[in-house]
C-alpha cells in the first residue's frame, strides 16, 4: 500500500466515524463518542476540538495526496459533514432538555396543588428531574433556601437558556410575589412545556435524523473521486493538475453552499 492510499484510507475512516456514530445511538461506542463530542459542557469542550482536528486532518490528507488546493477542498467538505452531524447532536440535546423541562413543569404543576409555598414546591419537584435541567433545578431549590427565589429563578433561566425556562422563572417569580393565579399559571406552563417537547421530538424525528445523509453523500462523492483517480491514470493526472484541483475546489464550494441552505435553518431550529 502506497503512502497516498494509506492517507486516503485513514482520512476515509476518520470521516466515516461521523457517519456511523449517529446511526448507532445508545451503543457503547456512541456513548463514548458522545462524551467526547459534548463533554458535558466542561470548560474545555472536546467537541469543537475534535471537529477542528478532523478539519485539519482533511486538509492534511488532501495536501499529502494531491496539493494545497485539494486540501482546502477536502477541508471544506469535512466541515460540511461535521456541521451536519453537529445539527443532529444539537437536536438530540435540545430534545433531552425539552423533556426535562416538561418533567419539571409538570412536577411544579402537581406540587402547586399541595405544597404550602412555592419554595416547597420547587424543593419537592427538583429532585425528580434528571439531567442538566434537574441539576439546575436542584441548585435553584438550594439557592431559594439561602437567598431570594426571584434571583435563583433568573439564574436558572440564564443557565438553561430556553424559552420554557424563562417562562418558568417568570411564573415562579409571580408566585413568590403573591400572585393569585399560581396554580393556573403552573398548569399553563406544564402544557406549554409539553408542546415544546413534542415539537422538539418532531423536529428530531423528521429533520435532524436525516442530517447524516448529507455526511454520507459528501463522503461517497469524495470516495468516488478518489477511486476514479486511483483506478484511471489519465483521470488521476487531470485531477492532480492545477486545473483539476481548482475544479474540485469549485465543486466543494458549491456543495458547501447547497448544503448550507439546509443546514443553517436546521441549526437555528435545533436551539
mmCIF file of C-alpha atoms in Angstrom:
data_model
loop_
_atom_site.group_PDB
_atom_site.id
_atom_site.type_symbol
_atom_site.label_atom_id
_atom_site.label_comp_id
_atom_site.label_asym_id
_atom_site.label_seq_id
_atom_site.Cartn_x
_atom_site.Cartn_y
_atom_site.Cartn_z
ATOM 1 C CA UNK A 1 0.000 0.000 0.000
ATOM 2 C CA UNK A 2 1.385 3.362 -1.016
ATOM 3 C CA UNK A 3 1.584 6.356 1.291
ATOM 4 C CA UNK A 4 -1.176 8.116 -0.657
ATOM 5 C CA UNK A 5 -3.505 5.117 -0.367
ATOM 6 C CA UNK A 6 -2.797 4.834 3.339
ATOM 7 C CA UNK A 7 -3.556 8.535 3.837
ATOM 8 C CA UNK A 8 -6.780 8.201 1.857
ATOM 9 C CA UNK A 9 -7.848 5.185 3.929
ATOM 10 C CA UNK A 10 -7.089 6.953 7.219
ATOM 11 C CA UNK A 11 -8.991 10.068 6.154
ATOM 12 C CA UNK A 12 -11.943 7.981 4.984
ATOM 13 C CA UNK A 13 -12.126 6.076 8.264
ATOM 14 C CA UNK A 14 -11.961 9.317 10.251
ATOM 15 C CA UNK A 15 -14.769 10.817 8.192
ATOM 16 C CA UNK A 16 -16.902 7.674 8.440
ATOM 17 C CA UNK A 17 -16.775 7.918 12.248
ATOM 18 C CA UNK A 18 -19.002 10.971 11.933
ATOM 19 C CA UNK A 19 -21.450 8.957 9.833
ATOM 20 C CA UNK A 20 -21.583 5.727 11.831
ATOM 21 C CA UNK A 21 -21.882 7.282 15.287
ATOM 22 C CA UNK A 22 -25.356 8.966 14.954
ATOM 23 C CA UNK A 23 -26.810 5.818 13.415
ATOM 24 C CA UNK A 24 -25.703 3.746 16.401
ATOM 25 C CA UNK A 25 -27.023 5.881 19.242
ATOM 26 C CA UNK A 26 -27.239 4.021 22.503
ATOM 27 C CA UNK A 27 -24.317 1.691 21.855
ATOM 28 C CA UNK A 28 -21.154 1.882 23.990
ATOM 29 C CA UNK A 29 -19.304 3.376 21.012
ATOM 30 C CA UNK A 30 -21.970 6.033 20.583
ATOM 31 C CA UNK A 31 -21.886 6.888 24.261
ATOM 32 C CA UNK A 32 -18.094 7.139 24.163
ATOM 33 C CA UNK A 33 -18.129 9.381 21.093
ATOM 34 C CA UNK A 34 -20.954 11.441 22.556
ATOM 35 C CA UNK A 35 -18.915 12.050 25.697
ATOM 36 C CA UNK A 36 -16.040 13.233 23.534
ATOM 37 C CA UNK A 37 -18.182 15.495 21.382
ATOM 38 C CA UNK A 38 -20.334 17.028 24.097
ATOM 39 C CA UNK A 39 -18.017 16.621 27.100
ATOM 40 C CA UNK A 40 -20.971 17.524 29.285
ATOM 41 C CA UNK A 41 -20.254 21.238 28.930
ATOM 42 C CA UNK A 42 -16.876 21.210 30.596
ATOM 43 C CA UNK A 43 -14.831 24.392 30.493
ATOM 44 C CA UNK A 44 -12.619 22.819 27.836
ATOM 45 C CA UNK A 45 -15.086 21.284 25.379
ATOM 46 C CA UNK A 46 -13.887 18.282 23.449
ATOM 47 C CA UNK A 47 -16.449 18.653 20.659
ATOM 48 C CA UNK A 48 -15.030 21.782 18.989
ATOM 49 C CA UNK A 49 -11.503 20.448 19.446
ATOM 50 C CA UNK A 50 -12.421 17.162 17.782
ATOM 51 C CA UNK A 51 -14.182 18.992 14.956
ATOM 52 C CA UNK A 52 -11.151 21.229 14.398
ATOM 53 C CA UNK A 53 -8.874 18.181 14.442
ATOM 54 C CA UNK A 54 -10.990 16.451 11.784
ATOM 55 C CA UNK A 55 -10.980 19.559 9.601
ATOM 56 C CA UNK A 56 -7.198 19.781 9.887
ATOM 57 C CA UNK A 57 -6.944 16.060 9.149
ATOM 58 C CA UNK A 58 -8.992 16.566 5.992
ATOM 59 C CA UNK A 59 -6.708 19.375 4.860
ATOM 60 C CA UNK A 60 -3.582 17.335 5.580
ATOM 61 C CA UNK A 61 -4.974 14.331 3.704
ATOM 62 C CA UNK A 62 -5.721 16.436 0.623
ATOM 63 C CA UNK A 63 -2.359 18.178 0.884
ATOM 64 C CA UNK A 64 -0.427 14.924 1.127
ATOM 65 C CA UNK A 65 -2.327 13.146 -1.626
ATOM 66 C CA UNK A 66 -2.563 15.983 -4.171
ATOM 67 C CA UNK A 67 -1.823 19.539 -3.079
ATOM 68 C CA UNK A 68 -2.854 22.577 -1.085
ATOM 69 C CA UNK A 69 -5.849 23.404 -3.290
ATOM 70 C CA UNK A 70 -7.246 19.902 -2.889
ATOM 71 C CA UNK A 71 -6.510 20.142 0.821
ATOM 72 C CA UNK A 72 -8.749 23.194 1.060
ATOM 73 C CA UNK A 73 -11.484 21.385 -0.873
ATOM 74 C CA UNK A 74 -11.333 18.365 1.437
ATOM 75 C CA UNK A 75 -11.317 20.689 4.437
ATOM 76 C CA UNK A 76 -14.487 22.404 3.211
ATOM 77 C CA UNK A 77 -16.274 19.090 2.661
ATOM 78 C CA UNK A 78 -15.123 17.806 6.041
ATOM 79 C CA UNK A 79 -16.589 20.921 7.629
ATOM 80 C CA UNK A 80 -19.919 20.267 5.892
ATOM 81 C CA UNK A 81 -20.016 16.718 7.240
ATOM 82 C CA UNK A 82 -19.165 17.859 10.760
ATOM 83 C CA UNK A 83 -21.828 20.583 10.588
ATOM 84 C CA UNK A 84 -24.446 18.024 9.547
ATOM 85 C CA UNK A 85 -23.588 15.778 12.478
ATOM 86 C CA UNK A 86 -23.489 18.775 14.830
ATOM 87 C CA UNK A 87 -27.088 19.597 13.861
ATOM 88 C CA UNK A 88 -28.181 16.161 14.992
ATOM 89 C CA UNK A 89 -26.168 16.431 18.211
ATOM 90 C CA UNK A 90 -27.738 19.804 18.979
ATOM 91 C CA UNK A 91 -31.204 18.453 18.193
ATOM 92 C CA UNK A 92 -30.683 15.460 20.484
ATOM 93 C CA UNK A 93 -29.536 17.744 23.307
ATOM 94 C CA UNK A 94 -32.458 20.097 22.695
ATOM 95 C CA UNK A 95 -34.906 17.192 22.809
ATOM 96 C CA UNK A 96 -33.411 15.885 26.036
ATOM 97 C CA UNK A 97 -33.586 19.263 27.748
ATOM 98 C CA UNK A 98 -37.109 19.890 26.443
ATOM 99 C CA UNK A 99 -38.238 16.613 28.005
ATOM 100 C CA UNK A 100 -36.516 17.507 31.270
ATOM 101 C CA UNK A 101 -38.174 20.934 31.322
ATOM 102 C CA UNK A 102 -41.536 19.300 30.666
ATOM 103 C CA UNK A 103 -40.961 16.974 33.636
ATOM 104 C CA UNK A 104 -40.009 19.910 35.847
ATOM 105 C CA UNK A 105 -43.025 21.979 34.773
ATOM 106 C CA UNK A 106 -45.350 19.012 35.313
ATOM 107 C CA UNK A 107 -43.868 18.404 38.741
ATOM 108 C CA UNK A 108 -44.315 22.037 39.713
ATOM 109 C CA UNK A 109 -47.908 21.975 38.485
ATOM 110 C CA UNK A 110 -48.609 18.954 40.671
ATOM 111 C CA UNK A 111 -46.829 20.450 43.686
ATOM 112 C CA UNK A 112 -48.719 23.731 43.256
ATOM 113 C CA UNK A 113 -51.879 21.867 44.284
ATOM 114 C CA UNK A 114 -50.471 20.560 47.581
ATOM 115 C CA UNK A 115 -47.339 22.495 48.563
ATOM 116 C CA UNK A 116 -47.876 25.276 51.116
ATOM 117 C CA UNK A 117 -45.330 27.592 49.450
ATOM 118 C CA UNK A 118 -43.664 27.911 46.060
ATOM 119 C CA UNK A 119 -40.262 27.247 47.658
ATOM 120 C CA UNK A 120 -41.520 23.924 48.972
ATOM 121 C CA UNK A 121 -42.950 23.116 45.542
ATOM 122 C CA UNK A 122 -39.546 23.687 43.932
ATOM 123 C CA UNK A 123 -37.774 21.652 46.593
ATOM 124 C CA UNK A 124 -40.144 18.722 46.071
ATOM 125 C CA UNK A 125 -40.179 18.834 42.263
ATOM 126 C CA UNK A 126 -36.488 19.425 41.522
ATOM 127 C CA UNK A 127 -35.071 16.025 42.646
ATOM 128 C CA UNK A 128 -37.475 14.196 40.326
ATOM 129 C CA UNK A 129 -35.958 15.706 37.163
ATOM 130 C CA UNK A 130 -32.844 14.108 35.643
ATOM 131 C CA UNK A 131 -30.024 15.589 33.615
ATOM 132 C CA UNK A 132 -28.766 19.114 33.265
ATOM 133 C CA UNK A 133 -32.176 20.697 33.905
ATOM 134 C CA UNK A 134 -32.580 18.656 37.068
ATOM 135 C CA UNK A 135 -29.163 19.733 38.333
ATOM 136 C CA UNK A 136 -30.002 23.390 37.654
ATOM 137 C CA UNK A 137 -33.391 22.976 39.337
ATOM 138 C CA UNK A 138 -31.827 21.454 42.450
ATOM 139 C CA UNK A 139 -29.340 24.304 42.567
ATOM 140 C CA UNK A 140 -32.242 26.736 42.281
ATOM 141 C CA UNK A 141 -34.004 24.968 45.146
ATOM 142 C CA UNK A 142 -30.878 25.208 47.295
ATOM 143 C CA UNK A 143 -30.446 28.885 46.483
ATOM 144 C CA UNK A 144 -34.074 29.538 47.405
ATOM 145 C CA UNK A 145 -33.296 28.360 50.910
ATOM 146 C CA UNK A 146 -30.370 30.730 51.347
ATOM 147 C CA UNK A 147 -31.296 33.654 49.084
ATOM 148 C CA UNK A 148 -34.141 35.053 47.066
ATOM 149 C CA UNK A 149 -36.326 32.914 44.838
ATOM 150 C CA UNK A 150 -36.525 35.538 42.098
ATOM 151 C CA UNK A 151 -32.743 35.723 41.773
ATOM 152 C CA UNK A 152 -32.444 31.925 41.848
ATOM 153 C CA UNK A 153 -35.099 31.548 39.140
ATOM 154 C CA UNK A 154 -33.322 34.122 36.985
ATOM 155 C CA UNK A 155 -30.064 32.216 37.338
ATOM 156 C CA UNK A 156 -31.886 29.025 36.379
ATOM 157 C CA UNK A 157 -33.228 30.569 33.159
ATOM 158 C CA UNK A 158 -29.787 32.007 32.386
ATOM 159 C CA UNK A 159 -28.202 28.587 32.825
ATOM 160 C CA UNK A 160 -30.702 26.667 30.684
ATOM 161 C CA UNK A 161 -31.261 29.453 28.122
ATOM 162 C CA UNK A 162 -34.529 28.176 26.692
ATOM 163 C CA UNK A 163 -37.892 29.946 26.322
ATOM 164 C CA UNK A 164 -39.652 27.469 28.625
ATOM 165 C CA UNK A 165 -37.011 28.101 31.290
ATOM 166 C CA UNK A 166 -37.657 31.837 31.019
ATOM 167 C CA UNK A 167 -41.395 31.254 31.326
ATOM 168 C CA UNK A 168 -40.802 29.041 34.350
ATOM 169 C CA UNK A 169 -38.715 31.745 36.009
ATOM 170 C CA UNK A 170 -41.454 34.293 35.339
ATOM 171 C CA UNK A 171 -44.154 32.037 36.810
ATOM 172 C CA UNK A 172 -42.088 31.297 39.922
ATOM 173 C CA UNK A 173 -41.328 34.979 40.428
ATOM 174 C CA UNK A 174 -45.017 35.822 40.083
ATOM 175 C CA UNK A 175 -45.965 33.113 42.574
ATOM 176 C CA UNK A 176 -43.309 34.286 45.048
ATOM 177 C CA UNK A 177 -44.614 37.838 44.864
ATOM 178 C CA UNK A 178 -48.051 36.600 45.897
ATOM 179 C CA UNK A 179 -49.697 36.018 42.553
ATOM 180 C CA UNK A 180 -53.174 34.612 42.997
ATOM 181 C CA UNK A 181 -53.064 32.587 39.766
ATOM 182 C CA UNK A 182 -50.086 30.412 40.778
ATOM 183 C CA UNK A 183 -51.909 27.103 40.274
ATOM 184 C CA UNK A 184 -53.381 28.130 36.942
ATOM 185 C CA UNK A 185 -50.092 29.532 35.693
ATOM 186 C CA UNK A 186 -48.262 26.355 36.663
ATOM 187 C CA UNK A 187 -50.792 24.313 34.686
ATOM 188 C CA UNK A 188 -50.401 26.538 31.621
ATOM 189 C CA UNK A 189 -46.621 26.281 31.932
ATOM 190 C CA UNK A 190 -46.821 22.486 32.036
ATOM 191 C CA UNK A 191 -48.942 22.467 28.868
ATOM 192 C CA UNK A 192 -46.516 24.801 27.080
ATOM 193 C CA UNK A 193 -43.560 22.679 28.128
ATOM 194 C CA UNK A 194 -45.236 19.526 26.825
ATOM 195 C CA UNK A 195 -45.918 21.201 23.476
ATOM 196 C CA UNK A 196 -42.320 22.389 23.252
ATOM 197 C CA UNK A 197 -41.070 18.860 23.983
ATOM 198 C CA UNK A 198 -43.358 17.420 21.317
ATOM 199 C CA UNK A 199 -42.116 19.994 18.801
ATOM 200 C CA UNK A 200 -38.505 19.107 19.602
ATOM 201 C CA UNK A 201 -39.327 15.413 19.251
ATOM 202 C CA UNK A 202 -40.994 16.010 15.879
ATOM 203 C CA UNK A 203 -38.010 18.017 14.623
ATOM 204 C CA UNK A 204 -35.523 15.391 15.757
ATOM 205 C CA UNK A 205 -37.526 12.551 14.228
ATOM 206 C CA UNK A 206 -38.174 14.086 10.818
ATOM 207 C CA UNK A 207 -35.368 16.591 10.259
ATOM 208 C CA UNK A 208 -32.325 16.019 12.421
ATOM 209 C CA UNK A 209 -32.370 12.263 11.797
ATOM 210 C CA UNK A 210 -31.792 12.960 8.097
ATOM 211 C CA UNK A 211 -28.683 15.058 8.666
ATOM 212 C CA UNK A 212 -26.231 12.105 8.472
ATOM 213 C CA UNK A 213 -27.403 11.547 4.902
ATOM 214 C CA UNK A 214 -25.648 14.782 3.980
ATOM 215 C CA UNK A 215 -22.430 13.483 5.502
ATOM 216 C CA UNK A 216 -22.884 10.151 3.720
ATOM 217 C CA UNK A 217 -23.405 11.899 0.385
ATOM 218 C CA UNK A 218 -20.311 14.038 0.837
ATOM 219 C CA UNK A 219 -18.145 11.081 1.853
ATOM 220 C CA UNK A 220 -19.397 8.996 -1.079
ATOM 221 C CA UNK A 221 -18.682 11.820 -3.523
ATOM 222 C CA UNK A 222 -15.129 12.206 -2.214
ATOM 223 C CA UNK A 223 -14.656 8.455 -2.276
ATOM 224 C CA UNK A 224 -15.825 8.157 -5.879
ATOM 225 C CA UNK A 225 -13.436 10.887 -6.977
ATOM 226 C CA UNK A 226 -10.561 9.236 -5.117
ATOM 227 C CA UNK A 227 -11.343 5.803 -6.561
ATOM 228 C CA UNK A 228 -11.620 7.230 -10.068
ATOM 229 C CA UNK A 229 -8.269 8.945 -9.670
ATOM 230 C CA UNK A 230 -6.554 5.780 -8.437
ATOM 231 C CA UNK A 231 -8.205 3.479 -10.998
ATOM 232 C CA UNK A 232 -7.745 5.599 -14.122
ATOM 233 C CA UNK A 233 -4.297 7.100 -14.560
ATOM 234 C CA UNK A 234 -5.431 9.781 -17.009
ATOM 235 C CA UNK A 235 -8.237 10.853 -14.652
ATOM 236 C CA UNK A 236 -5.795 10.897 -11.762
ATOM 237 C CA UNK A 237 -3.347 13.063 -13.696
ATOM 238 C CA UNK A 238 -6.085 15.522 -14.586
ATOM 239 C CA UNK A 239 -7.422 15.659 -11.010
ATOM 240 C CA UNK A 240 -3.955 16.367 -9.654
ATOM 241 C CA UNK A 241 -3.280 19.067 -12.226
ATOM 242 C CA UNK A 242 -3.762 22.730 -11.401
ATOM 243 C CA UNK A 243 -6.997 22.910 -13.380
ATOM 244 C CA UNK A 244 -8.292 19.698 -11.829
ATOM 245 C CA UNK A 245 -7.586 20.882 -8.300
ATOM 246 C CA UNK A 246 -9.300 24.194 -8.982
ATOM 247 C CA UNK A 247 -12.293 22.315 -10.382
ATOM 248 C CA UNK A 248 -12.518 20.146 -7.259
ATOM 249 C CA UNK A 249 -12.298 23.225 -5.056
ATOM 250 C CA UNK A 250 -15.120 24.830 -7.030
ATOM 251 C CA UNK A 251 -17.246 21.705 -6.627
ATOM 252 C CA UNK A 252 -16.513 21.648 -2.913
ATOM 253 C CA UNK A 253 -17.568 25.282 -2.512
ATOM 254 C CA UNK A 254 -20.787 24.710 -4.494
ATOM 255 C CA UNK A 255 -21.563 21.617 -2.421
ATOM 256 C CA UNK A 256 -20.983 23.551 0.791
ATOM 257 C CA UNK A 257 -23.250 26.377 -0.401
ATOM 258 C CA UNK A 258 -26.063 23.962 -1.300
ATOM 259 C CA UNK A 259 -25.750 22.091 1.984
ATOM 260 C CA UNK A 260 -25.679 25.351 3.946
ATOM 261 C CA UNK A 261 -29.169 26.181 2.663
ATOM 262 C CA UNK A 262 -30.379 23.077 4.504
ATOM 263 C CA UNK A 263 -28.026 23.048 7.462
ATOM 264 C CA UNK A 264 -28.310 26.694 8.508
ATOM 265 C CA UNK A 265 -32.106 26.661 9.153
ATOM 266 C CA UNK A 266 -31.851 23.264 10.833
ATOM 267 C CA UNK A 267 -29.019 24.550 13.055
ATOM 268 C CA UNK A 268 -31.122 27.530 14.150
ATOM 269 C CA UNK A 269 -34.237 25.415 14.673
ATOM 270 C CA UNK A 270 -32.315 22.971 16.848
ATOM 271 C CA UNK A 271 -31.694 25.575 19.521
#
